[in-house]
Amino acid sequence: MNKSSLTFVFIGISILTFILGSWQLYRLNWKNDLMDNIRNSILNPTLFSDDLNYNNLVSVKLDDNYTILNKPVYLESKTFKGKPGYHLILPVKYKNSIYSVINFGWFLDKDVDQVQNIIQRYQSIDNPKVYIRDFNSDKPFFTPKNDLSNNIWYSVNKTDFSQFYQYAFLSKYYFVLLDDRVSKYTFNPLVFLRNNHLNYSITWFLLSLSSIVMLLIIRRKYE
């Protein structure tokens, strides 16, 4: 390969990796803003309104119009600090109509009395805090399918829940408990967000710089 061709290749690589590094910086700022918004919503949650649109993982408060049905579903194979257990899912009604579900967090076993205690604690407090997840029928690729006939569950799936409960869930969101007054086994929505974009951008910029250095070395060799 002659000098002109090598120059073209290394300049192209340098430009491409620089663009990718700049894109990662943009993603870094976007992710920081997103995480700041989620933190602010945790500290100062607003009352949830069915008329508004919400971003995933934003925290809100539910008023007294949202009540719980004692018809539990348990998500299998969930751990808390290394202990195996379940996530408790309960349907929620809005003004006496079936609306959505709430994930009440981790439980060690399928204890009926514990479920009743959780419901009583939930209903005894004002404006319990939750965060929002999209309520759809998507399933992660490696997650097993829910077995409705044997009441074995692995994921929150709107179609499966509608079939199992024989309800038409009205909401496009479901909720995850974020209130220590109800349960100490809750999980912060920020655990779902990783911000490695700075490391990625540094890697791309170093590759861009390395391409320029290699180009200079090769050009000197041809002189």
Tab-separated table of C-alpha atoms in Angstrom:
chain	number	residue	atom	x	y	z
A	1	MET	CA	0.000	0.000	0.000
A	2	ASN	CA	1.469	3.387	-1.001
A	3	LYS	CA	1.815	6.455	1.219
A	4	SER	CA	-1.301	8.201	-0.101
A	5	SER	CA	-3.486	5.171	0.562
A	6	LEU	CA	-2.108	4.747	4.081
A	7	THR	CA	-2.652	8.436	4.764
A	8	PHE	CA	-6.264	8.173	3.638
A	9	VAL	CA	-6.874	5.070	5.805
A	10	PHE	CA	-5.393	6.511	9.002
A	11	ILE	CA	-7.061	9.897	8.570
A	12	GLY	CA	-10.370	8.099	8.043
A	13	ILE	CA	-9.858	6.006	11.183
A	14	SER	CA	-8.877	9.079	13.179
A	15	ILE	CA	-11.955	11.043	12.065
A	16	LEU	CA	-14.292	8.108	12.711
A	17	THR	CA	-12.955	7.405	16.207
A	18	PHE	CA	-13.024	11.129	17.051
A	19	ILE	CA	-16.695	11.283	16.029
A	20	LEU	CA	-17.439	8.215	18.158
A	21	GLY	CA	-15.647	9.801	21.119
A	22	SER	CA	-17.672	12.996	20.698
A	23	TRP	CA	-20.879	10.953	20.528
A	24	GLN	CA	-19.976	9.260	23.812
A	25	LEU	CA	-19.463	12.679	25.418
A	26	TYR	CA	-22.933	13.649	24.237
A	27	ARG	CA	-24.296	10.429	25.732
A	28	LEU	CA	-22.417	11.167	28.957
A	29	ASN	CA	-24.151	14.531	29.347
A	30	TRP	CA	-27.513	13.014	28.426
A	31	LYS	CA	-27.110	10.205	30.977
A	32	ASN	CA	-26.009	12.652	33.691
A	33	ASP	CA	-29.103	14.780	33.075
A	34	LEU	CA	-31.311	11.688	33.154
A	35	MET	CA	-29.819	10.485	36.433
A	36	ASP	CA	-30.157	13.960	37.958
A	37	ASN	CA	-33.835	14.048	36.997
A	38	ILE	CA	-34.398	10.632	38.569
A	39	ARG	CA	-32.579	11.673	41.760
A	40	ASN	CA	-34.673	14.826	41.973
A	41	SER	CA	-37.866	12.830	41.499
A	42	ILE	CA	-36.830	10.498	44.338
A	43	LEU	CA	-36.261	13.448	46.658
A	44	ASN	CA	-39.333	15.397	45.536
A	45	PRO	CA	-41.866	13.052	43.936
A	46	THR	CA	-45.064	14.506	42.537
A	47	LEU	CA	-48.493	12.914	42.649
A	48	PHE	CA	-49.012	10.517	39.777
A	49	SER	CA	-51.577	11.583	37.190
A	50	ASP	CA	-53.008	9.297	34.552
A	51	ASP	CA	-53.265	12.289	32.224
A	52	LEU	CA	-49.503	12.878	32.125
A	53	ASN	CA	-46.669	11.105	30.338
A	54	TYR	CA	-43.701	9.951	32.403
A	55	ASN	CA	-40.180	8.814	31.679
A	56	ASN	CA	-39.123	5.362	32.754
A	57	LEU	CA	-37.739	5.141	36.338
A	58	VAL	CA	-39.185	8.492	37.463
A	59	SER	CA	-40.488	8.461	41.049
A	60	VAL	CA	-44.030	9.550	41.902
A	61	LYS	CA	-46.521	9.324	44.762
A	62	LEU	CA	-49.840	7.491	44.610
A	63	ASP	CA	-52.871	8.996	46.313
A	64	ASP	CA	-55.731	7.228	48.095
A	65	ASN	CA	-57.523	6.499	44.821
A	66	TYR	CA	-55.044	3.676	44.212
A	67	THR	CA	-55.870	0.565	46.231
A	68	ILE	CA	-54.345	-2.906	46.334
A	69	LEU	CA	-55.973	-6.253	45.572
A	70	ASN	CA	-54.767	-9.221	47.593
A	71	LYS	CA	-54.161	-11.429	44.571
A	72	PRO	CA	-50.385	-11.952	44.611
A	73	VAL	CA	-48.043	-13.128	41.903
A	74	TYR	CA	-44.434	-13.992	42.714
A	75	LEU	CA	-41.571	-13.476	40.286
A	76	GLU	CA	-39.142	-16.370	40.573
A	77	SER	CA	-35.365	-16.404	41.023
A	78	LYS	CA	-34.906	-12.972	42.592
A	79	THR	CA	-32.077	-12.288	45.028
A	80	PHE	CA	-31.369	-9.726	47.727
A	81	LYS	CA	-27.777	-9.516	48.968
A	82	GLY	CA	-27.188	-13.047	47.754
A	83	LYS	CA	-30.334	-14.553	49.299
A	84	PRO	CA	-32.754	-16.264	46.883
A	85	GLY	CA	-36.389	-15.235	47.009
A	86	TYR	CA	-39.197	-13.641	45.030
A	87	HIS	CA	-40.595	-10.299	43.951
A	88	LEU	CA	-44.163	-9.733	45.107
A	89	ILE	CA	-46.530	-8.369	42.442
A	90	LEU	CA	-50.029	-7.157	43.356
A	91	PRO	CA	-52.757	-5.631	41.169
A	92	VAL	CA	-53.723	-2.031	41.863
A	93	LYS	CA	-57.141	-0.476	41.340
A	94	TYR	CA	-57.783	3.146	40.465
A	95	LYS	CA	-61.201	4.420	41.521
A	96	ASN	CA	-62.469	0.831	41.751
A	97	SER	CA	-61.279	-0.146	38.262
A	98	ILE	CA	-58.352	-2.478	37.650
A	99	TYR	CA	-55.501	-0.245	36.553
A	100	SER	CA	-51.983	-1.696	36.859
A	101	VAL	CA	-49.675	-3.685	39.149
A	102	ILE	CA	-47.114	-2.810	41.808
A	103	ASN	CA	-43.852	-4.641	42.406
A	104	PHE	CA	-43.478	-4.615	46.205
A	105	GLY	CA	-39.882	-5.764	46.126
A	106	TRP	CA	-38.076	-8.793	47.486
A	107	PHE	CA	-39.612	-11.459	49.726
A	108	LEU	CA	-37.899	-14.508	51.169
A	109	ASP	CA	-40.862	-16.826	50.634
A	110	LYS	CA	-44.503	-16.962	49.576
A	111	ASP	CA	-45.969	-16.012	52.949
A	112	VAL	CA	-49.694	-15.168	52.830
A	113	ASP	CA	-49.612	-13.383	56.204
A	114	GLN	CA	-46.653	-11.275	55.113
A	115	VAL	CA	-48.521	-10.208	51.988
A	116	GLN	CA	-51.484	-9.118	54.100
A	117	ASN	CA	-49.171	-7.160	56.410
A	118	ILE	CA	-47.586	-5.399	53.440
A	119	ILE	CA	-50.994	-4.417	52.077
A	120	GLN	CA	-52.051	-3.070	55.478
A	121	ARG	CA	-48.859	-1.018	55.786
A	122	TYR	CA	-49.310	0.327	52.274
A	123	GLN	CA	-52.893	1.378	52.918
A	124	SER	CA	-52.073	2.936	56.294
A	125	ILE	CA	-49.664	5.573	54.955
A	126	ASP	CA	-50.235	8.722	52.946
A	127	ASN	CA	-49.014	8.928	49.365
A	128	PRO	CA	-46.683	5.928	49.147
A	129	LYS	CA	-43.695	6.489	46.887
A	130	VAL	CA	-43.128	4.339	43.808
A	131	TYR	CA	-41.245	4.620	40.553
A	132	ILE	CA	-42.504	4.039	37.046
A	133	ARG	CA	-41.740	1.271	34.572
A	134	ASP	CA	-43.217	0.731	31.129
A	135	PHE	CA	-46.049	-1.816	31.302
A	136	ASN	CA	-45.841	-3.862	28.125
A	137	SER	CA	-45.489	-7.425	26.896
A	138	ASP	CA	-41.784	-7.319	26.039
A	139	LYS	CA	-39.621	-10.086	27.498
A	140	PRO	CA	-35.832	-10.093	27.895
A	141	PHE	CA	-34.316	-12.637	25.532
A	142	PHE	CA	-32.838	-14.897	28.212
A	143	THR	CA	-35.819	-14.697	30.593
A	144	PRO	CA	-38.057	-17.800	30.555
A	145	LYS	CA	-41.675	-17.469	29.530
A	146	ASN	CA	-44.271	-17.145	32.269
A	147	ASP	CA	-46.125	-20.401	32.975
A	148	LEU	CA	-49.668	-19.190	33.595
A	149	SER	CA	-51.213	-22.634	34.015
A	150	ASN	CA	-48.859	-23.453	36.910
A	151	ASN	CA	-48.712	-19.876	38.250
A	152	ILE	CA	-44.950	-19.616	37.726
A	153	TRP	CA	-43.712	-16.146	36.807
A	154	TYR	CA	-40.427	-14.700	35.616
A	155	SER	CA	-41.315	-11.245	34.279
A	156	VAL	CA	-43.910	-8.477	34.384
A	157	ASN	CA	-45.829	-9.040	31.168
A	158	LYS	CA	-49.013	-7.099	30.471
A	159	THR	CA	-50.558	-9.670	28.142
A	160	ASP	CA	-49.872	-12.534	30.551
A	161	PHE	CA	-51.240	-10.600	33.520
A	162	SER	CA	-54.379	-9.664	31.603
A	163	GLN	CA	-54.936	-13.309	30.742
A	164	PHE	CA	-54.158	-14.574	34.249
A	165	TYR	CA	-56.245	-12.041	36.158
A	166	GLN	CA	-58.921	-11.753	33.483
A	167	TYR	CA	-58.607	-7.970	33.692
A	168	ALA	CA	-57.910	-5.395	31.009
A	169	PHE	CA	-55.141	-3.359	32.615
A	170	LEU	CA	-55.681	0.263	31.629
A	171	SER	CA	-52.304	1.790	32.416
A	172	LYS	CA	-49.264	1.981	30.155
A	173	TYR	CA	-47.115	2.000	33.307
A	174	TYR	CA	-46.610	-0.302	36.234
A	175	PHE	CA	-45.105	0.727	39.561
A	176	VAL	CA	-42.223	-0.409	41.748
A	177	LEU	CA	-42.326	0.339	45.466
A	178	LEU	CA	-39.750	2.845	46.723
A	179	ASP	CA	-40.997	3.491	50.247
A	180	ASP	CA	-39.265	2.232	53.397
A	181	ARG	CA	-42.472	2.768	55.358
A	182	VAL	CA	-43.908	-0.247	53.565
A	183	SER	CA	-40.884	-2.487	53.004
A	184	LYS	CA	-37.144	-2.253	53.541
A	185	TYR	CA	-36.506	-4.612	50.617
A	186	THR	CA	-36.980	-2.071	47.855
A	187	PHE	CA	-34.503	-1.110	45.124
A	188	ASN	CA	-33.378	2.268	43.882
A	189	PRO	CA	-34.146	2.940	40.186
A	190	LEU	CA	-30.632	4.283	39.665
A	191	VAL	CA	-29.273	0.722	39.855
A	192	PHE	CA	-30.676	0.212	36.347
A	193	LEU	CA	-28.491	2.988	34.917
A	194	ARG	CA	-24.794	2.666	34.266
A	195	ASN	CA	-22.796	5.632	33.112
A	196	ASN	CA	-19.589	4.399	31.473
A	197	HIS	CA	-19.693	6.876	28.615
A	198	LEU	CA	-16.667	8.833	29.870
A	199	ASN	CA	-14.530	5.686	29.707
A	200	TYR	CA	-15.874	4.921	26.244
A	201	SER	CA	-15.149	8.445	25.004
A	202	ILE	CA	-11.578	8.362	26.353
A	203	THR	CA	-11.021	5.037	24.582
A	204	TRP	CA	-12.239	6.408	21.237
A	205	PHE	CA	-10.206	9.619	21.576
A	206	LEU	CA	-7.071	7.603	22.381
A	207	LEU	CA	-7.667	5.487	19.283
A	208	SER	CA	-8.057	8.662	17.257
A	209	LEU	CA	-4.804	10.047	18.653
A	210	SER	CA	-3.041	6.721	18.081
A	211	SER	CA	-4.110	6.776	14.437
A	212	ILE	CA	-2.551	10.218	13.985
A	213	VAL	CA	0.670	9.073	15.676
A	214	MET	CA	0.821	5.984	13.460
A	215	LEU	CA	0.243	8.152	10.408
A	216	LEU	CA	3.141	10.436	11.351
A	217	ILE	CA	5.425	7.441	11.933
A	218	ILE	CA	4.531	5.908	8.571
A	219	ARG	CA	4.972	9.193	6.695
A	220	ARG	CA	8.428	9.612	8.201
A	221	LYS	CA	9.275	6.091	7.097
A	222	TYR	CA	8.389	6.987	3.497
A	223	GLU	CA	10.410	10.204	3.508
